[in-house]
């Protein structure tokens, strides 16, 4: 796999467009992702019981298995908006289908922003008109599209790669958004993947499930799962390269998982008000699932997050978090590193280690490694520190 500083338009046969509908004043706030041919479509969605209207619409598209366009708006989640909100999502789907000349069942819808406010459909209509104009004039711009889907994010999250398979090279691209209301209950953000590989839906479904489970399901900014989460992928086959052999499937799956992992790290690093990325790795657990649960709990902890923000090597908070969930372990076998500094060994504190660990907490990425036994389970999770700015952003999100 070779990394590329590129977007969802890097794979062959994909285009992306952006518009300013006025949903967020003074910036781009709507986007359209387009495949020149119908693409195999796979997705995972929030399990929040208050799921937004676009989730209902796009899950129906995923069930059919084919998609050619995704219409996305920022600034309004269209969540908890009743039957009217669902009709608005279907209206967005039908409008784009009619003007792009495709079946409505091949148009997905995604929204992000404030919950409980009806979509201003006159503005949405203007944005969709701009997107159609850009599509007609072939003004594709993956960078602008990645900016148009943001809410409180400070920067877009894009990446791409080349993957060498037995019969040729395929490309995978990604754009994502997510900064607040981020916690594993599916994907806890919007993430869009594209690939020009030819691949069966059943295989793509499984590879996407594996990739998401080891990436977006292990991010926590604030412990609050969103109503609008989705991670979806379109595979249009335009490379002419088929993912068919077991070796190809394994290689493609690894690349997709690596790309999703990087997307998850970008989201954690860009958490609302964050100044540091926190990575917690748990080793020696009985199972991978148990290691993942323990790592997620540590990065979710407000006490751990606040300690990192303050540069306080209060490692007891990490151990308390890990010990609060999952399968039992022997405390006398536990060791903990903050960066390169061993602060706990065999369940006992290492003298003078805290002074050295303080410097490790000044890094842009603070890494904590927890060894809890000799089991095969390993997992890592990502979060960010907790700052005053997080409170300021969320105290006035609607006002």
CSV table of C-alpha atoms in Angstrom, one decimal:
chain,number,residue,atom,x,y,z
A,1,UNK,CA,0.0,0.0,0.0
A,2,UNK,CA,1.2,3.5,-0.9
A,3,UNK,CA,-0.2,6.5,0.8
A,4,UNK,CA,-1.4,9.5,-1.3
A,5,UNK,CA,-2.2,13.0,-0.1
A,6,UNK,CA,-5.5,12.9,-2.0
A,7,UNK,CA,-9.3,12.7,-1.5
A,8,UNK,CA,-12.3,10.6,-2.5
A,9,UNK,CA,-11.8,11.7,-6.1
A,10,UNK,CA,-8.4,9.9,-6.3
A,11,UNK,CA,-10.0,6.5,-7.4
A,12,UNK,CA,-11.0,6.4,-11.0
A,13,UNK,CA,-14.6,7.4,-11.9
A,14,UNK,CA,-15.4,9.5,-8.8
A,15,UNK,CA,-16.1,13.2,-8.6
A,16,UNK,CA,-17.1,15.5,-5.8
A,17,UNK,CA,-18.8,18.9,-5.7
A,18,UNK,CA,-19.4,21.6,-3.0
A,19,UNK,CA,-21.9,24.4,-2.5
A,20,UNK,CA,-22.7,27.2,0.0
A,21,UNK,CA,-26.4,27.0,0.9
A,22,UNK,CA,-26.3,29.3,3.9
A,23,UNK,CA,-26.8,26.5,6.4
A,24,UNK,CA,-23.5,27.6,8.0
A,25,UNK,CA,-23.0,31.3,7.3
A,26,UNK,CA,-19.9,32.2,5.3
A,27,UNK,CA,-18.6,28.9,4.2
A,28,UNK,CA,-19.3,25.8,2.1
A,29,UNK,CA,-21.9,23.5,3.7
A,30,UNK,CA,-23.2,21.0,1.1
A,31,UNK,CA,-21.5,18.4,-1.0
A,32,UNK,CA,-22.2,15.7,-3.5
A,33,UNK,CA,-20.1,12.6,-4.1
A,34,UNK,CA,-20.7,11.1,-7.5
A,35,UNK,CA,-19.6,7.9,-9.3
A,36,UNK,CA,-19.7,7.8,-13.1
A,37,UNK,CA,-21.4,4.4,-12.9
A,38,UNK,CA,-23.5,2.7,-10.2
A,39,UNK,CA,-21.2,1.4,-7.5
A,40,UNK,CA,-21.4,-1.5,-5.1
A,41,UNK,CA,-22.5,0.1,-1.8
A,42,UNK,CA,-21.8,-0.9,1.8
A,43,UNK,CA,-22.2,0.9,5.0
A,44,UNK,CA,-22.4,0.8,8.8
A,45,UNK,CA,-24.7,3.1,10.7
A,46,UNK,CA,-25.4,4.4,14.2
A,47,UNK,CA,-27.2,2.2,16.7
A,48,UNK,CA,-28.5,5.3,18.5
A,49,UNK,CA,-32.3,4.8,19.0
A,50,UNK,CA,-32.7,8.5,18.0
A,51,UNK,CA,-31.2,7.9,14.6
A,52,UNK,CA,-31.7,10.8,12.1
A,53,UNK,CA,-33.9,10.7,9.0
A,54,UNK,CA,-30.9,10.4,6.6
A,55,UNK,CA,-29.9,7.2,8.4
A,56,UNK,CA,-33.2,5.7,7.5
A,57,UNK,CA,-32.9,6.7,3.8
A,58,UNK,CA,-29.3,5.6,3.4
A,59,UNK,CA,-29.8,2.2,5.2
A,60,UNK,CA,-32.4,1.5,2.5
A,61,UNK,CA,-29.9,2.3,-0.2
A,62,UNK,CA,-27.3,0.0,1.4
A,63,UNK,CA,-29.9,-2.8,1.6
A,64,UNK,CA,-30.3,-2.6,-2.2
A,65,UNK,CA,-26.6,-2.7,-2.6
A,66,UNK,CA,-26.0,0.0,-5.2
A,67,UNK,CA,-25.3,3.7,-5.1
A,68,UNK,CA,-24.2,6.4,-7.5
A,69,UNK,CA,-24.5,9.6,-5.6
A,70,UNK,CA,-24.4,10.8,-2.0
A,71,UNK,CA,-25.9,14.2,-1.0
A,72,UNK,CA,-24.5,15.7,2.2
A,73,UNK,CA,-25.3,18.7,4.2
A,74,UNK,CA,-23.7,20.3,7.3
A,75,UNK,CA,-25.2,22.6,9.8
A,76,UNK,CA,-28.4,20.6,10.4
A,77,UNK,CA,-28.6,17.0,11.5
A,78,UNK,CA,-32.2,16.5,10.4
A,79,UNK,CA,-32.5,14.4,13.6
A,80,UNK,CA,-35.5,14.2,15.9
A,81,UNK,CA,-37.5,16.1,13.3
A,82,UNK,CA,-40.4,13.6,12.9
A,83,UNK,CA,-42.2,12.6,9.7
A,84,UNK,CA,-41.5,16.0,8.2
A,85,UNK,CA,-37.8,15.4,8.6
A,86,UNK,CA,-38.0,12.0,6.9
A,87,UNK,CA,-39.9,13.5,4.0
A,88,UNK,CA,-37.2,16.2,3.7
A,89,UNK,CA,-34.5,13.5,3.4
A,90,UNK,CA,-36.5,11.8,0.8
A,91,UNK,CA,-37.0,15.1,-1.0
A,92,UNK,CA,-33.2,15.6,-1.1
A,93,UNK,CA,-32.8,12.1,-2.4
A,94,UNK,CA,-35.4,12.5,-5.2
A,95,UNK,CA,-34.2,15.9,-6.2
A,96,UNK,CA,-30.7,14.7,-6.8
A,97,UNK,CA,-31.9,11.6,-8.5
A,98,UNK,CA,-34.0,13.6,-10.9
A,99,UNK,CA,-31.3,16.1,-11.8
A,100,UNK,CA,-28.5,13.6,-12.0
A,101,UNK,CA,-30.5,11.1,-14.1
A,102,UNK,CA,-30.3,8.1,-11.7
A,103,UNK,CA,-32.7,6.0,-9.8
A,104,UNK,CA,-33.7,7.5,-6.4
A,105,UNK,CA,-32.8,4.2,-4.7
A,106,UNK,CA,-29.2,4.8,-5.8
A,107,UNK,CA,-28.9,8.2,-4.0
A,108,UNK,CA,-27.7,8.2,-0.3
A,109,UNK,CA,-28.3,11.1,2.1
A,110,UNK,CA,-26.1,12.3,5.0
A,111,UNK,CA,-26.6,15.2,7.3
A,112,UNK,CA,-24.7,16.6,10.3
A,113,UNK,CA,-25.2,19.5,12.6
A,114,UNK,CA,-27.8,20.7,15.1
A,115,UNK,CA,-30.4,18.2,16.3
A,116,UNK,CA,-34.1,18.9,16.6
A,117,UNK,CA,-34.3,21.8,14.0
A,118,UNK,CA,-36.2,21.3,10.8
A,119,UNK,CA,-34.1,21.5,7.6
A,120,UNK,CA,-34.5,24.9,5.9
A,121,UNK,CA,-35.5,23.3,2.7
A,122,UNK,CA,-35.4,26.5,0.7
A,123,UNK,CA,-31.7,26.9,1.5
A,124,UNK,CA,-31.1,23.2,0.9
A,125,UNK,CA,-32.8,23.5,-2.5
A,126,UNK,CA,-30.5,26.3,-3.4
A,127,UNK,CA,-27.5,24.2,-2.3
A,128,UNK,CA,-28.6,21.2,-4.4
A,129,UNK,CA,-29.1,23.5,-7.4
A,130,UNK,CA,-25.5,24.7,-7.0
A,131,UNK,CA,-24.3,21.1,-6.8
A,132,UNK,CA,-26.2,20.1,-9.9
A,133,UNK,CA,-24.7,23.1,-11.8
A,134,UNK,CA,-21.2,22.1,-10.7
A,135,UNK,CA,-21.9,18.5,-11.8
A,136,UNK,CA,-23.1,19.7,-15.2
A,137,UNK,CA,-20.0,21.8,-15.7
A,138,UNK,CA,-17.7,19.1,-14.3
A,139,UNK,CA,-16.3,21.3,-11.6
A,140,UNK,CA,-15.2,18.5,-9.4
A,141,UNK,CA,-13.2,19.4,-6.3
A,142,UNK,CA,-12.6,16.8,-3.6
A,143,UNK,CA,-10.9,19.2,-1.3
A,144,UNK,CA,-13.8,21.7,-1.3
A,145,UNK,CA,-16.2,18.8,-0.8
A,146,UNK,CA,-14.3,17.6,2.2
A,147,UNK,CA,-14.5,21.1,3.7
A,148,UNK,CA,-18.2,21.4,3.0
A,149,UNK,CA,-19.1,18.5,5.3
A,150,UNK,CA,-17.5,19.9,8.4
A,151,UNK,CA,-19.2,21.3,11.5
A,152,UNK,CA,-17.0,22.2,14.4
A,153,UNK,CA,-14.0,20.5,12.8
A,154,UNK,CA,-10.9,22.6,12.5
A,155,UNK,CA,-9.7,20.9,9.3
A,156,UNK,CA,-10.9,18.4,6.7
A,157,UNK,CA,-9.9,14.7,7.0
A,158,UNK,CA,-8.8,13.2,3.7
A,159,UNK,CA,-6.4,10.5,2.6
A,160,UNK,CA,-6.0,8.0,-0.2
A,161,UNK,CA,-3.8,5.0,-1.2
A,162,UNK,CA,-2.8,2.7,-4.0
A,163,UNK,CA,-3.1,-1.0,-3.4
A,164,UNK,CA,-1.3,-3.5,-5.5
A,165,UNK,CA,-3.3,-6.7,-6.2
A,166,UNK,CA,-2.5,-9.8,-8.3
A,167,UNK,CA,-4.0,-8.3,-11.5
A,168,UNK,CA,-3.2,-4.6,-11.0
A,169,UNK,CA,-3.4,-1.6,-8.8
A,170,UNK,CA,-6.6,-0.2,-7.3
A,171,UNK,CA,-7.1,3.0,-5.4
A,172,UNK,CA,-9.0,3.9,-2.2
A,173,UNK,CA,-10.0,7.4,-1.1
A,174,UNK,CA,-11.6,8.8,2.0
A,175,UNK,CA,-13.1,11.9,3.4
A,176,UNK,CA,-14.5,12.2,6.9
A,177,UNK,CA,-15.8,14.6,9.5
A,178,UNK,CA,-16.1,14.4,13.2
A,179,UNK,CA,-15.0,16.5,16.1
A,180,UNK,CA,-17.6,16.4,18.9
A,181,UNK,CA,-20.4,13.9,19.9
A,182,UNK,CA,-17.9,11.2,19.2
A,183,UNK,CA,-18.0,7.8,20.9
A,184,UNK,CA,-18.2,4.2,19.7
A,185,UNK,CA,-21.8,3.0,19.0
A,186,UNK,CA,-21.0,2.5,15.4
A,187,UNK,CA,-18.8,5.0,13.7
A,188,UNK,CA,-19.7,8.2,15.5
A,189,UNK,CA,-19.0,10.5,12.5
A,190,UNK,CA,-19.5,10.7,8.8
A,191,UNK,CA,-16.9,8.8,6.8
A,192,UNK,CA,-17.0,8.2,3.0
A,193,UNK,CA,-14.8,5.8,1.2
A,194,UNK,CA,-14.4,5.3,-2.6
A,195,UNK,CA,-12.6,2.7,-4.5
A,196,UNK,CA,-12.2,1.8,-8.2
A,197,UNK,CA,-11.8,-1.9,-7.4
A,198,UNK,CA,-14.4,-4.4,-8.6
A,199,UNK,CA,-15.6,-6.4,-5.6
A,200,UNK,CA,-18.7,-8.4,-4.6
A,201,UNK,CA,-21.0,-6.8,-2.0
A,202,UNK,CA,-20.7,-9.7,0.5
A,203,UNK,CA,-16.9,-9.3,0.5
A,204,UNK,CA,-17.1,-5.5,0.8
A,205,UNK,CA,-19.6,-5.7,3.6
A,206,UNK,CA,-17.3,-8.0,5.6
A,207,UNK,CA,-14.1,-6.0,4.9
A,208,UNK,CA,-15.9,-2.7,5.8
A,209,UNK,CA,-17.2,-4.3,9.1
A,210,UNK,CA,-13.7,-5.4,10.0
A,211,UNK,CA,-12.1,-2.0,9.1
A,212,UNK,CA,-14.7,0.0,11.1
A,213,UNK,CA,-14.5,-2.3,14.2
A,214,UNK,CA,-10.8,-1.6,14.5
A,215,UNK,CA,-10.9,2.1,13.8
A,216,UNK,CA,-14.0,4.3,14.2
A,217,UNK,CA,-15.4,2.0,16.9
A,218,UNK,CA,-12.3,2.8,19.0
A,219,UNK,CA,-12.5,6.6,19.0
A,220,UNK,CA,-14.0,8.6,21.8
A,221,UNK,CA,-13.9,12.4,22.1
A,222,UNK,CA,-16.6,13.0,24.7
A,223,UNK,CA,-18.4,9.7,25.3
A,224,UNK,CA,-21.6,10.8,23.4
A,225,UNK,CA,-22.6,8.7,20.3
A,226,UNK,CA,-24.2,10.7,17.5
A,227,UNK,CA,-27.6,10.3,15.9
A,228,UNK,CA,-26.2,10.6,12.4
A,229,UNK,CA,-23.2,8.3,12.3
A,230,UNK,CA,-22.4,6.5,9.1
A,231,UNK,CA,-19.3,5.0,7.4
A,232,UNK,CA,-20.0,4.0,3.8
A,233,UNK,CA,-18.0,2.8,0.8
A,234,UNK,CA,-18.7,2.9,-2.9
A,235,UNK,CA,-16.8,0.5,-5.3
A,236,UNK,CA,-17.3,1.3,-8.9
A,237,UNK,CA,-14.9,-1.2,-10.6
A,238,UNK,CA,-13.5,1.5,-12.9
A,239,UNK,CA,-9.9,0.2,-12.5
A,240,UNK,CA,-10.9,-3.1,-14.2
A,241,UNK,CA,-9.1,-4.9,-11.3
A,242,UNK,CA,-11.1,-7.5,-9.5
A,243,UNK,CA,-10.7,-8.3,-5.8
A,244,UNK,CA,-11.2,-12.0,-6.1
A,245,UNK,CA,-8.4,-14.2,-4.8
A,246,UNK,CA,-8.0,-14.8,-1.0
A,247,UNK,CA,-4.7,-12.9,-1.2
A,248,UNK,CA,-6.3,-10.0,-2.9
A,249,UNK,CA,-9.1,-9.8,-0.4
A,250,UNK,CA,-6.6,-9.9,2.5
A,251,UNK,CA,-4.5,-7.1,0.9
A,252,UNK,CA,-7.4,-4.9,0.1
A,253,UNK,CA,-8.9,-5.4,3.5
A,254,UNK,CA,-5.6,-4.4,5.2
A,255,UNK,CA,-5.4,-1.3,3.1
A,256,UNK,CA,-9.0,-0.3,3.9
A,257,UNK,CA,-8.4,-0.9,7.6
A,258,UNK,CA,-5.2,1.2,7.6
A,259,UNK,CA,-7.1,4.0,5.8
A,260,UNK,CA,-10.0,3.8,8.3
A,261,UNK,CA,-7.5,3.8,11.2
A,262,UNK,CA,-5.9,7.0,10.0
A,263,UNK,CA,-9.3,8.5,9.6
A,264,UNK,CA,-10.1,7.6,13.2
A,265,UNK,CA,-6.9,9.1,14.4
A,266,UNK,CA,-7.6,12.3,12.5
A,267,UNK,CA,-11.0,12.6,14.1
A,268,UNK,CA,-9.6,12.1,17.6
A,269,UNK,CA,-6.8,14.6,17.0
A,270,UNK,CA,-9.3,17.2,15.8
A,271,UNK,CA,-11.6,16.7,18.8
A,272,UNK,CA,-13.4,19.8,19.9
A,273,UNK,CA,-11.0,22.1,21.8
A,274,UNK,CA,-8.3,19.4,21.8
A,275,UNK,CA,-4.6,20.1,22.1
A,276,UNK,CA,-3.3,16.5,22.1
A,277,UNK,CA,-4.1,13.2,20.6
A,278,UNK,CA,-4.3,10.4,23.2
A,279,UNK,CA,-3.5,6.8,22.1
A,280,UNK,CA,-4.0,4.0,24.6
A,281,UNK,CA,-2.8,0.5,23.8
A,282,UNK,CA,-3.7,-2.5,25.8
A,283,UNK,CA,-1.7,-5.7,25.5
A,284,UNK,CA,-1.9,-9.1,27.1
A,285,UNK,CA,-5.6,-9.2,27.4
A,286,UNK,CA,-7.6,-12.4,27.2
A,287,UNK,CA,-9.2,-11.3,23.9
A,288,UNK,CA,-9.0,-8.5,21.4
A,289,UNK,CA,-12.5,-7.4,22.3
A,290,UNK,CA,-11.6,-7.1,26.0
A,291,UNK,CA,-8.4,-5.1,25.1
A,292,UNK,CA,-10.5,-2.8,22.9
A,293,UNK,CA,-13.1,-2.2,25.7
A,294,UNK,CA,-10.4,-1.4,28.2
A,295,UNK,CA,-8.5,1.0,25.8
A,296,UNK,CA,-11.7,2.8,24.8
A,297,UNK,CA,-12.7,3.2,28.5
A,298,UNK,CA,-9.3,4.9,29.2
A,299,UNK,CA,-9.5,7.3,26.3
A,300,UNK,CA,-13.1,8.1,27.2
A,301,UNK,CA,-12.3,9.0,30.9
A,302,UNK,CA,-12.6,12.7,31.6
A,303,UNK,CA,-10.1,12.2,34.4
A,304,UNK,CA,-7.5,10.8,32.0
A,305,UNK,CA,-8.3,13.5,29.4
A,306,UNK,CA,-8.0,16.3,32.0
A,307,UNK,CA,-4.7,14.9,33.3
A,308,UNK,CA,-3.2,14.9,29.8
A,309,UNK,CA,-4.4,18.4,29.2
A,310,UNK,CA,-2.7,19.5,32.4
A,311,UNK,CA,0.5,17.6,31.8
A,312,UNK,CA,-0.1,15.6,35.0
A,313,UNK,CA,1.3,12.1,34.8
A,314,UNK,CA,-1.5,10.8,37.0
A,315,UNK,CA,-1.2,7.2,35.8
A,316,UNK,CA,-3.6,5.9,38.5
A,317,UNK,CA,-6.5,7.2,36.4
A,318,UNK,CA,-5.5,5.1,33.5
A,319,UNK,CA,-5.2,1.9,35.6
A,320,UNK,CA,-8.6,2.7,37.3
A,321,UNK,CA,-10.2,3.1,33.9
A,322,UNK,CA,-8.8,-0.1,32.5
A,323,UNK,CA,-9.8,-2.0,35.7
A,324,UNK,CA,-13.4,-0.8,35.6
A,325,UNK,CA,-14.5,-2.8,32.7
A,326,UNK,CA,-14.3,-6.2,31.0
A,327,UNK,CA,-12.6,-9.4,32.1
A,328,UNK,CA,-10.6,-9.6,35.3
A,329,UNK,CA,-6.8,-9.5,35.4
A,330,UNK,CA,-4.0,-9.8,37.9
A,331,UNK,CA,-2.9,-6.4,39.1
A,332,UNK,CA,0.5,-7.7,40.0
A,333,UNK,CA,1.1,-8.5,36.3
A,334,UNK,CA,0.2,-4.9,35.1
A,335,UNK,CA,2.8,-2.5,33.7
A,336,UNK,CA,2.2,1.0,32.2
A,337,UNK,CA,4.3,3.2,30.1
A,338,UNK,CA,3.6,6.9,29.4
A,339,UNK,CA,5.5,7.4,26.1
A,340,UNK,CA,8.8,5.7,26.7
A,341,UNK,CA,8.7,6.0,30.5
A,342,UNK,CA,7.8,3.0,32.6
A,343,UNK,CA,5.7,4.3,35.5
A,344,UNK,CA,4.2,1.1,36.8
A,345,UNK,CA,5.8,-2.3,36.8
A,346,UNK,CA,4.4,-5.5,38.1
A,347,UNK,CA,1.6,-3.6,39.8
A,348,UNK,CA,3.9,-1.3,41.7
A,349,UNK,CA,4.9,2.3,40.9
A,350,UNK,CA,8.4,3.0,39.5
A,351,UNK,CA,10.2,5.6,41.8
A,352,UNK,CA,10.9,8.9,40.2
A,353,UNK,CA,9.2,8.0,36.9
A,354,UNK,CA,6.5,10.7,37.2
A,355,UNK,CA,9.1,13.5,36.7
A,356,UNK,CA,10.3,11.9,33.5
A,357,UNK,CA,6.7,11.2,32.3
A,358,UNK,CA,5.8,14.8,32.6
A,359,UNK,CA,7.8,15.6,29.5
A,360,UNK,CA,6.1,12.8,27.6
A,361,UNK,CA,2.8,14.6,28.2
A,362,UNK,CA,4.0,17.6,26.3
A,363,UNK,CA,4.0,15.7,23.0
A,364,UNK,CA,1.4,16.3,20.3
A,365,UNK,CA,0.4,12.6,20.6
A,366,UNK,CA,0.5,11.1,24.1
A,367,UNK,CA,0.9,7.3,24.0
A,368,UNK,CA,0.1,5.1,26.9
A,369,UNK,CA,0.9,1.3,26.8
A,370,UNK,CA,-0.8,-0.9,29.3
A,371,UNK,CA,0.3,-4.5,29.7
A,372,UNK,CA,-2.2,-6.5,31.7
A,373,UNK,CA,-1.1,-10.1,31.3
A,374,UNK,CA,0.2,-12.6,28.8
A,375,UNK,CA,-3.0,-13.2,26.8
A,376,UNK,CA,-3.2,-12.7,23.0
A,377,UNK,CA,-5.5,-9.7,23.1
A,378,UNK,CA,-4.2,-6.4,21.8
A,379,UNK,CA,-6.1,-3.2,20.8
A,380,UNK,CA,-5.6,0.5,20.6
A,381,UNK,CA,-8.0,3.3,21.0
A,382,UNK,CA,-7.8,7.1,20.4
A,383,UNK,CA,-9.1,10.1,22.1
A,384,UNK,CA,-8.1,13.7,23.0
A,385,UNK,CA,-7.5,15.9,26.0
A,386,UNK,CA,-10.3,17.8,27.7
A,387,UNK,CA,-10.0,21.6,27.6
A,388,UNK,CA,-11.9,24.7,28.5
A,389,UNK,CA,-12.6,25.3,24.9
A,390,UNK,CA,-14.6,22.0,24.7
A,391,UNK,CA,-17.0,23.4,27.3
A,392,UNK,CA,-17.2,26.8,25.5
A,393,UNK,CA,-18.0,25.2,22.1
A,394,UNK,CA,-20.7,23.0,23.6
A,395,UNK,CA,-22.2,25.5,26.0
A,396,UNK,CA,-23.1,27.8,23.1
A,397,UNK,CA,-23.5,25.3,20.2
A,398,UNK,CA,-27.0,26.4,19.4
A,399,UNK,CA,-26.8,30.0,20.7
